[in-house]
Amino acid sequence: MSLSKPPLPSGISFASRFAPHSLPRWSMPEKAMPKEVAYQNIHDELQLDGNPKLNLASFVTTSMEEECNKLIMESINKNYVDMDEYPITTDLHNRCVNMLARLFNAPMEEGECGVGVGTVGSSEAIMLAGLAFKKRWQNMRRAQGKPFDKPNIVTGSNVQVCWEKFARYFEVELKQVTVREGYYVMDPQRAVEMVDENTICVAAILGSTYNGEFEDVKLLNDLLLQKNKQIGWETPIHVDAASGGFIAPFLYEELEWDFRLPLVKSINVSGHKYGLVYAGIGWVLWRTKQDLPQDLVFHINYLGADQPTFTLNFSKGSSQIIAQYYQLIHLGKEGYRNVMENCRENAMVVKEGIVNTGCFNILSKDNGVPVVAFSLKDRSHHDEFKISAMLRRHGWIVPAYPLPPGADHITVLRVVIRADFSRTLAESLVMDITNVLRQLEMLPHQYINDHKATMTNDHNNIEGVKKRITSSEVRRKIIAQEAKRRQKILAA
Amino acid sequence: MALSPRVREPENREQLCCTFASRYVRDSVPKFTMPEKSIPKDAAYQIINDELMLDGAPRLNLASFVTTWMEPEVDKLIMASLNKNYVDMDEYPVTTELQNRCVNMIAHLFNAPIGEDETAVGVGTVGSSEAIMLAGLAFKRKWQIKRKSEGKPYDKPNIVTGANVQVCWEKFARYFEVELKEVKLSEGCYVMDPKKAVELVDENTICVAAILGSTLTGEFEDVKLLNELLTEKNKETGWDTPIHVDAASGGFIAPFLSPDLVWDFRLPLVKSINVSGHKYGLVYPGVGWVVWRSKDDLPDDLVFHINYLGTDQPTFTLNFSKGSSQIIAQYYQFIRLGFEGYKNIMENCMENARILKEGIERTGRFNILSKDVGVPVVAMSLKDSSQHTVFEISDHLRRFGWIVPAYSMPPDVQHVAVLRVVIREDFSRSLAERLMSDIEKVVQLLDILPSPLPLKAANVSTIANDSDHHHKVKKSEMEIQAEVLEFWKRLVDGRRTGAC
């Protein structure tokens, strides 16, 4: 009599023998498990992640159209770097570079190709741009017979953490212009004062992470031109337009910040912020070929023609590049303009709602990235972290952070208005903020200050995920520790 | 009398038309400037989809190690996490937890000296390029710190590798200003020779990089021997030169097929290992891993500390925002397949590689350069390259739908050119047999075709073959051209558009 193995209970993974066991955490399991069970378990655990669309902390796109999702899934198995095998995908990448170069007014002829590359995000883009400046400066100094071992870069203290990474990993000194109360971005005058012969470039931000403000690149350009003329240096400018690069050309066309300014040699922009693509794509553009030292570029032979490449990453997915092209041709300038105008409108709604509560100062500007940054007028009873924690209970993720060095006694709450943040959501948010304020007023003053209130959310029942302790004091201690070790906030 | 409102004609009739009836397929596709106007999403989708049809078929791409197929369940998980930015650890704590679990599993797989429940030191990256840059950076910084404390110069770091390294090592060297000292290959030895490598080590060497699974032939380098020789040299000189193992392809093969091969953290000088999740980790492109032996091997000033969930999450990556999908997919593969599943898949790959190799050997025209122990790759060169080259074979195979690349070997053996077939998980036995028969066809075809190599005036000179293949006969140029034309006509008429 042959005994066949009993089949698994059909369909229901919850009834199977896998359900009572927790998922492996330290070592690969010895045995395989059915795919349905694997899927179900992971899917269920992931329910406990936050909802991307309610995440008002992030600039990064959280929804795209179905058609785009189809294109993404169809190309998920294409390794972008196989240019020989996937020439069309490479062509789409090149088209995006051309379009963005023209969008930023790079000095080009009709039919000429832009100099630039797609990256995994603005971090990689910035590292590549920084590397190009460093190499150019080194070549120049070597030719002049001067020392080239102490390069530095001038930025504002409001830069995103990737500039710090660049400086630390590529051994460039970071000279930061501290912000001050009332002026939360880099002051061009002070920046130019800091420039010396070892400065490889000055980095300006179009769309400061903290409050969405555009730095005055034109003024920086004019002042730097003067200094360059006086001293005979050639210090260039890089514009970190990670968020602003897809906003300024559509909402503020007259604002001169891009290649129209002669000292701007490279620009980076995040495709996955207001480029309206999912996480995983950025772009860096150079003014001309001369601004990209050839010894940094690797030449790959594809289709019998030379494809120059300059990236840190090699193998990566192709999906986001295709998605970017989809957005560029589907929306066109008109579409992007409409989206950005809607974002700006909704940002106004949120801002006005917040102003009407009477409890907040607004630190973001009307002209800039659609972000509303606000801080409490009166912090004697409760602070922004408390508000952030209570909003979390309503489902909203609204982060609170201290401003950069120079103004770090001020803490802000920041709401990012993305393309999928509708008017309805804006009004709900305002209502919830008002409710939270009311709730806080009703709480006895003593309760808040004396107790280290441990607030747990629904996450606390699952093993492996630590409890969230959100007492203001503990937070402040951690923030102070962080500031001491020059940490940067998560401000993507 | 109530008048019902007339139904108004749609203002834009084009929205009713199917894409191919609309004007969108008449206009040329924007290539240089962003279009002024929007177009409907179906038109955008259709235009892009149609152009992409001309890309190669990923699954027939035998050039790449990178995974081209995953189960539909994973596709569901990927779709659901497309909009999660991995770096938002605060908002997506479970995704971060999954990454940490993967790091632990890989560290254990590579025998890192950590306790049962101890957290490993490592990180998920976008690929082995980023992983290698991070590992290299760590070595560079450690070396600089050591030299500074000894009061010695630290401005000329170098790294010792074989000339068979993948281009990302060259990138690392160029971008991070480290000198690349390459051990030249020699005929018959297409990987780094440990003895020569150790000879090249000097006081400025930040590490020696060994490859487990050479890109060109799939061979595993002898890390154990390297470790022994380097330990000796370190003892003599007092230097502390460590080893990094680039296990981009081999890292998910050796533990399953050759568990007795000692190449990982069991060797004391191995301080970090990188592996590509998107090669034999069986995940779509976009994920790699780097693991360090212990906390001490990762200098703290390179690590950025982010506060999440009230605790410290150290991060050390070049990329910041990126998708979460591939990390989730990697975890899925680990728990879905387990050790047993990976082993079965790798065994299948090796079996198919062996079948292919034997079939190719049977044609009698090729030398096999890949080894039996290594990554499932078949690398072959022509015994006789005087009339035709592997580049032509590669070209002809393309016409059958196969993408089989041909390359010259690195300096010092650049006269050797190889065809390389990578056997991935989704390359079944039937595909292997089909490929074999197509290779045979191409070889026979080349016997008829004249050599494209430079011709002497007017006549084709013959080369009498010693083998039992038919001799070429002296023909006039006209006759040969006529023959070639005939052949092409036949080929075009009987053209197939795909191989399976």
PDB file of N, CA and C in Angstrom, chain B residues 312-364:
ATOM      1  N   ASP B 312      18.264  53.960  17.618  1.00  0.00           N
ATOM      2  CA  ASP B 312      19.223  54.373  16.623  1.00  0.00           C
ATOM      3  C   ASP B 312      19.238  53.404  15.437  1.00  0.00           C
ATOM      4  N   GLN B 313      19.077  53.917  14.237  1.00  0.00           N
ATOM      5  CA  GLN B 313      19.243  53.085  13.049  1.00  0.00           C
ATOM      6  C   GLN B 313      20.439  53.629  12.288  1.00  0.00           C
ATOM      7  N   PRO B 314      21.562  52.930  12.370  1.00  0.00           N
ATOM      8  CA  PRO B 314      22.735  53.450  11.657  1.00  0.00           C
ATOM      9  C   PRO B 314      22.580  53.190  10.156  1.00  0.00           C
ATOM     10  N   THR B 315      22.948  54.154   9.332  1.00  0.00           N
ATOM     11  CA  THR B 315      22.903  53.906   7.901  1.00  0.00           C
ATOM     12  C   THR B 315      24.195  54.325   7.237  1.00  0.00           C
ATOM     13  N   PHE B 316      24.544  53.575   6.245  1.00  0.00           N
ATOM     14  CA  PHE B 316      25.766  53.830   5.499  1.00  0.00           C
ATOM     15  C   PHE B 316      25.488  53.426   4.060  1.00  0.00           C
ATOM     16  N   THR B 317      24.970  54.344   3.280  1.00  0.00           N
ATOM     17  CA  THR B 317      24.726  54.048   1.873  1.00  0.00           C
ATOM     18  C   THR B 317      25.060  55.293   1.071  1.00  0.00           C
ATOM     19  N   LEU B 318      25.236  55.099  -0.232  1.00  0.00           N
ATOM     20  CA  LEU B 318      25.447  56.257  -1.092  1.00  0.00           C
ATOM     21  C   LEU B 318      24.100  56.813  -1.531  1.00  0.00           C
ATOM     22  N   ASN B 319      23.166  55.920  -1.775  1.00  0.00           N
ATOM     23  CA  ASN B 319      21.852  56.361  -2.190  1.00  0.00           C
ATOM     24  C   ASN B 319      20.991  56.627  -0.974  1.00  0.00           C
ATOM     25  N   PHE B 320      20.062  57.528  -1.123  1.00  0.00           N
ATOM     26  CA  PHE B 320      19.191  57.877  -0.002  1.00  0.00           C
ATOM     27  C   PHE B 320      17.798  57.376  -0.321  1.00  0.00           C
ATOM     28  N   SER B 321      16.988  58.188  -1.031  1.00  0.00           N
ATOM     29  CA  SER B 321      15.661  57.717  -1.417  1.00  0.00           C
ATOM     30  C   SER B 321      15.787  56.632  -2.474  1.00  0.00           C
ATOM     31  N   LYS B 322      15.048  55.587  -2.332  1.00  0.00           N
ATOM     32  CA  LYS B 322      14.996  54.533  -3.339  1.00  0.00           C
ATOM     33  C   LYS B 322      13.782  53.682  -3.049  1.00  0.00           C
ATOM     34  N   GLY B 323      13.447  52.823  -3.998  1.00  0.00           N
ATOM     35  CA  GLY B 323      12.268  51.982  -3.816  1.00  0.00           C
ATOM     36  C   GLY B 323      12.499  50.892  -2.779  1.00  0.00           C
ATOM     37  N   SER B 324      11.420  50.372  -2.224  1.00  0.00           N
ATOM     38  CA  SER B 324      11.502  49.311  -1.213  1.00  0.00           C
ATOM     39  C   SER B 324      11.254  47.942  -1.812  1.00  0.00           C
ATOM     40  N   SER B 325      10.773  47.923  -3.054  1.00  0.00           N
ATOM     41  CA  SER B 325      10.286  46.655  -3.612  1.00  0.00           C
ATOM     42  C   SER B 325      11.300  45.528  -3.606  1.00  0.00           C
ATOM     43  N   GLN B 326      12.509  45.833  -4.041  1.00  0.00           N
ATOM     44  CA  GLN B 326      13.464  44.732  -4.192  1.00  0.00           C
ATOM     45  C   GLN B 326      13.876  44.148  -2.846  1.00  0.00           C
ATOM     46  N   ILE B 327      13.867  44.977  -1.816  1.00  0.00           N
ATOM     47  CA  ILE B 327      14.256  44.445  -0.501  1.00  0.00           C
ATOM     48  C   ILE B 327      13.189  43.485  -0.006  1.00  0.00           C
ATOM     49  N   ILE B 328      11.943  43.870  -0.211  1.00  0.00           N
ATOM     50  CA  ILE B 328      10.855  42.990   0.188  1.00  0.00           C
ATOM     51  C   ILE B 328      10.908  41.705  -0.631  1.00  0.00           C
ATOM     52  N   ALA B 329      11.202  41.846  -1.920  1.00  0.00           N
ATOM     53  CA  ALA B 329      11.292  40.670  -2.785  1.00  0.00           C
ATOM     54  C   ALA B 329      12.411  39.738  -2.325  1.00  0.00           C
ATOM     55  N   GLN B 330      13.523  40.311  -1.879  1.00  0.00           N
ATOM     56  CA  GLN B 330      14.635  39.479  -1.411  1.00  0.00           C
ATOM     57  C   GLN B 330      14.219  38.685  -0.181  1.00  0.00           C
ATOM     58  N   TYR B 331      13.520  39.343   0.739  1.00  0.00           N
ATOM     59  CA  TYR B 331      13.079  38.643   1.944  1.00  0.00           C
ATOM     60  C   TYR B 331      12.113  37.529   1.569  1.00  0.00           C
ATOM     61  N   TYR B 332      11.244  37.830   0.632  1.00  0.00           N
ATOM     62  CA  TYR B 332      10.305  36.803   0.145  1.00  0.00           C
ATOM     63  C   TYR B 332      11.070  35.581  -0.329  1.00  0.00           C
ATOM     64  N   GLN B 333      12.092  35.801  -1.134  1.00  0.00           N
ATOM     65  CA  GLN B 333      12.846  34.672  -1.662  1.00  0.00           C
ATOM     66  C   GLN B 333      13.508  33.871  -0.540  1.00  0.00           C
ATOM     67  N   PHE B 334      14.053  34.564   0.434  1.00  0.00           N
ATOM     68  CA  PHE B 334      14.713  33.845   1.535  1.00  0.00           C
ATOM     69  C   PHE B 334      13.747  32.941   2.271  1.00  0.00           C
ATOM     70  N   ILE B 335      12.539  33.451   2.549  1.00  0.00           N
ATOM     71  CA  ILE B 335      11.665  32.609   3.355  1.00  0.00           C
ATOM     72  C   ILE B 335      10.869  31.634   2.487  1.00  0.00           C
ATOM     73  N   ARG B 336      10.638  32.003   1.274  1.00  0.00           N
ATOM     74  CA  ARG B 336       9.886  31.122   0.390  1.00  0.00           C
ATOM     75  C   ARG B 336      10.740  29.913   0.007  1.00  0.00           C
ATOM     76  N   LEU B 337      11.988  30.174  -0.385  1.00  0.00           N
ATOM     77  CA  LEU B 337      12.828  29.086  -0.864  1.00  0.00           C
ATOM     78  C   LEU B 337      13.571  28.405   0.280  1.00  0.00           C
ATOM     79  N   GLY B 338      14.055  29.207   1.204  1.00  0.00           N
ATOM     80  CA  GLY B 338      14.870  28.626   2.258  1.00  0.00           C
ATOM     81  C   GLY B 338      16.147  28.046   1.668  1.00  0.00           C
ATOM     82  N   PHE B 339      16.931  27.463   2.512  1.00  0.00           N
ATOM     83  CA  PHE B 339      18.200  26.893   2.099  1.00  0.00           C
ATOM     84  C   PHE B 339      17.976  25.831   1.044  1.00  0.00           C
ATOM     85  N   GLU B 340      16.975  25.003   1.293  1.00  0.00           N
ATOM     86  CA  GLU B 340      16.658  23.875   0.412  1.00  0.00           C
ATOM     87  C   GLU B 340      16.298  24.359  -0.996  1.00  0.00           C
ATOM     88  N   GLY B 341      15.465  25.390  -1.037  1.00  0.00           N
ATOM     89  CA  GLY B 341      15.026  25.897  -2.328  1.00  0.00           C
ATOM     90  C   GLY B 341      16.164  26.470  -3.155  1.00  0.00           C
ATOM     91  N   TYR B 342      17.001  27.279  -2.515  1.00  0.00           N
ATOM     92  CA  TYR B 342      18.139  27.847  -3.228  1.00  0.00           C
ATOM     93  C   TYR B 342      19.040  26.728  -3.737  1.00  0.00           C
ATOM     94  N   LYS B 343      19.255  25.728  -2.890  1.00  0.00           N
ATOM     95  CA  LYS B 343      20.145  24.630  -3.278  1.00  0.00           C
ATOM     96  C   LYS B 343      19.594  23.940  -4.519  1.00  0.00           C
ATOM     97  N   ASN B 344      18.294  23.659  -4.516  1.00  0.00           N
ATOM     98  CA  ASN B 344      17.702  22.975  -5.661  1.00  0.00           C
ATOM     99  C   ASN B 344      17.866  23.780  -6.940  1.00  0.00           C
ATOM    100  N   ILE B 345      17.616  25.089  -6.808  1.00  0.00           N
ATOM    101  CA  ILE B 345      17.724  25.928  -7.999  1.00  0.00           C
ATOM    102  C   ILE B 345      19.154  25.939  -8.517  1.00  0.00           C
ATOM    103  N   MET B 346      20.113  26.101  -7.634  1.00  0.00           N
ATOM    104  CA  MET B 346      21.511  26.155  -8.074  1.00  0.00           C
ATOM    105  C   MET B 346      21.938  24.827  -8.687  1.00  0.00           C
ATOM    106  N   GLU B 347      21.448  23.739  -8.107  1.00  0.00           N
ATOM    107  CA  GLU B 347      21.788  22.434  -8.692  1.00  0.00           C
ATOM    108  C   GLU B 347      21.230  22.314 -10.098  1.00  0.00           C
ATOM    109  N   ASN B 348      20.004  22.769 -10.287  1.00  0.00           N
ATOM    110  CA  ASN B 348      19.427  22.751 -11.629  1.00  0.00           C
ATOM    111  C   ASN B 348      20.248  23.573 -12.599  1.00  0.00           C
ATOM    112  N   CYS B 349      20.659  24.757 -12.151  1.00  0.00           N
ATOM    113  CA  CYS B 349      21.462  25.617 -13.025  1.00  0.00           C
ATOM    114  C   CYS B 349      22.748  24.914 -13.426  1.00  0.00           C
ATOM    115  N   MET B 350      23.416  24.307 -12.462  1.00  0.00           N
ATOM    116  CA  MET B 350      24.682  23.623 -12.769  1.00  0.00           C
ATOM    117  C   MET B 350      24.448  22.470 -13.725  1.00  0.00           C
ATOM    118  N   GLU B 351      23.365  21.758 -13.536  1.00  0.00           N
ATOM    119  CA  GLU B 351      23.047  20.635 -14.413  1.00  0.00           C
ATOM    120  C   GLU B 351      22.844  21.135 -15.844  1.00  0.00           C
ATOM    121  N   ASN B 352      22.064  22.184 -15.992  1.00  0.00           N
ATOM    122  CA  ASN B 352      21.819  22.732 -17.329  1.00  0.00           C
ATOM    123  C   ASN B 352      23.098  23.271 -17.941  1.00  0.00           C
ATOM    124  N   ALA B 353      23.941  23.833 -17.096  1.00  0.00           N
ATOM    125  CA  ALA B 353      25.223  24.331 -17.608  1.00  0.00           C
ATOM    126  C   ALA B 353      26.061  23.170 -18.110  1.00  0.00           C
ATOM    127  N   ARG B 354      26.015  22.074 -17.374  1.00  0.00           N
ATOM    128  CA  ARG B 354      26.805  20.907 -17.774  1.00  0.00           C
ATOM    129  C   ARG B 354      26.312  20.348 -19.097  1.00  0.00           C
ATOM    130  N   ILE B 355      25.007  20.262 -19.252  1.00  0.00           N
ATOM    131  CA  ILE B 355      24.424  19.747 -20.509  1.00  0.00           C
ATOM    132  C   ILE B 355      24.875  20.614 -21.677  1.00  0.00           C
ATOM    133  N   LEU B 356      24.785  21.928 -21.470  1.00  0.00           N
ATOM    134  CA  LEU B 356      25.156  22.849 -22.529  1.00  0.00           C
ATOM    135  C   LEU B 356      26.630  22.693 -22.854  1.00  0.00           C
ATOM    136  N   LYS B 357      27.429  22.588 -21.814  1.00  0.00           N
ATOM    137  CA  LYS B 357      28.866  22.473 -22.016  1.00  0.00           C
ATOM    138  C   LYS B 357      29.196  21.223 -22.813  1.00  0.00           C
ATOM    139  N   GLU B 358      28.564  20.130 -22.463  1.00  0.00           N
ATOM    140  CA  GLU B 358      28.850  18.877 -23.184  1.00  0.00           C
ATOM    141  C   GLU B 358      28.425  18.973 -24.634  1.00  0.00           C
ATOM    142  N   GLY B 359      27.274  19.589 -24.859  1.00  0.00           N
ATOM    143  CA  GLY B 359      26.820  19.752 -26.238  1.00  0.00           C
ATOM    144  C   GLY B 359      27.793  20.580 -27.050  1.00  0.00           C
ATOM    145  N   ILE B 360      28.323  21.613 -26.423  1.00  0.00           N
ATOM    146  CA  ILE B 360      29.256  22.475 -27.138  1.00  0.00           C
ATOM    147  C   ILE B 360      30.560  21.754 -27.397  1.00  0.00           C
ATOM    148  N   GLU B 361      31.000  21.002 -26.435  1.00  0.00           N
ATOM    149  CA  GLU B 361      32.242  20.237 -26.641  1.00  0.00           C
ATOM    150  C   GLU B 361      32.094  19.258 -27.785  1.00  0.00           C
ATOM    151  N   ARG B 362      30.889  18.722 -27.934  1.00  0.00           N
ATOM    152  CA  ARG B 362      30.658  17.737 -28.997  1.00  0.00           C
ATOM    153  C   ARG B 362      30.826  18.325 -30.379  1.00  0.00           C
ATOM    154  N   THR B 363      30.645  19.624 -30.543  1.00  0.00           N
ATOM    155  CA  THR B 363      30.833  20.195 -31.876  1.00  0.00           C
ATOM    156  C   THR B 363      32.300  20.153 -32.262  1.00  0.00           C
ATOM    157  N   GLY B 364      33.167  20.035 -31.279  1.00  0.00           N
ATOM    158  CA  GLY B 364      34.599  19.926 -31.562  1.00  0.00           C
ATOM    159  C   GLY B 364      35.275  21.238 -31.942  1.00  0.00           C
TER     160      GLY B 364
END
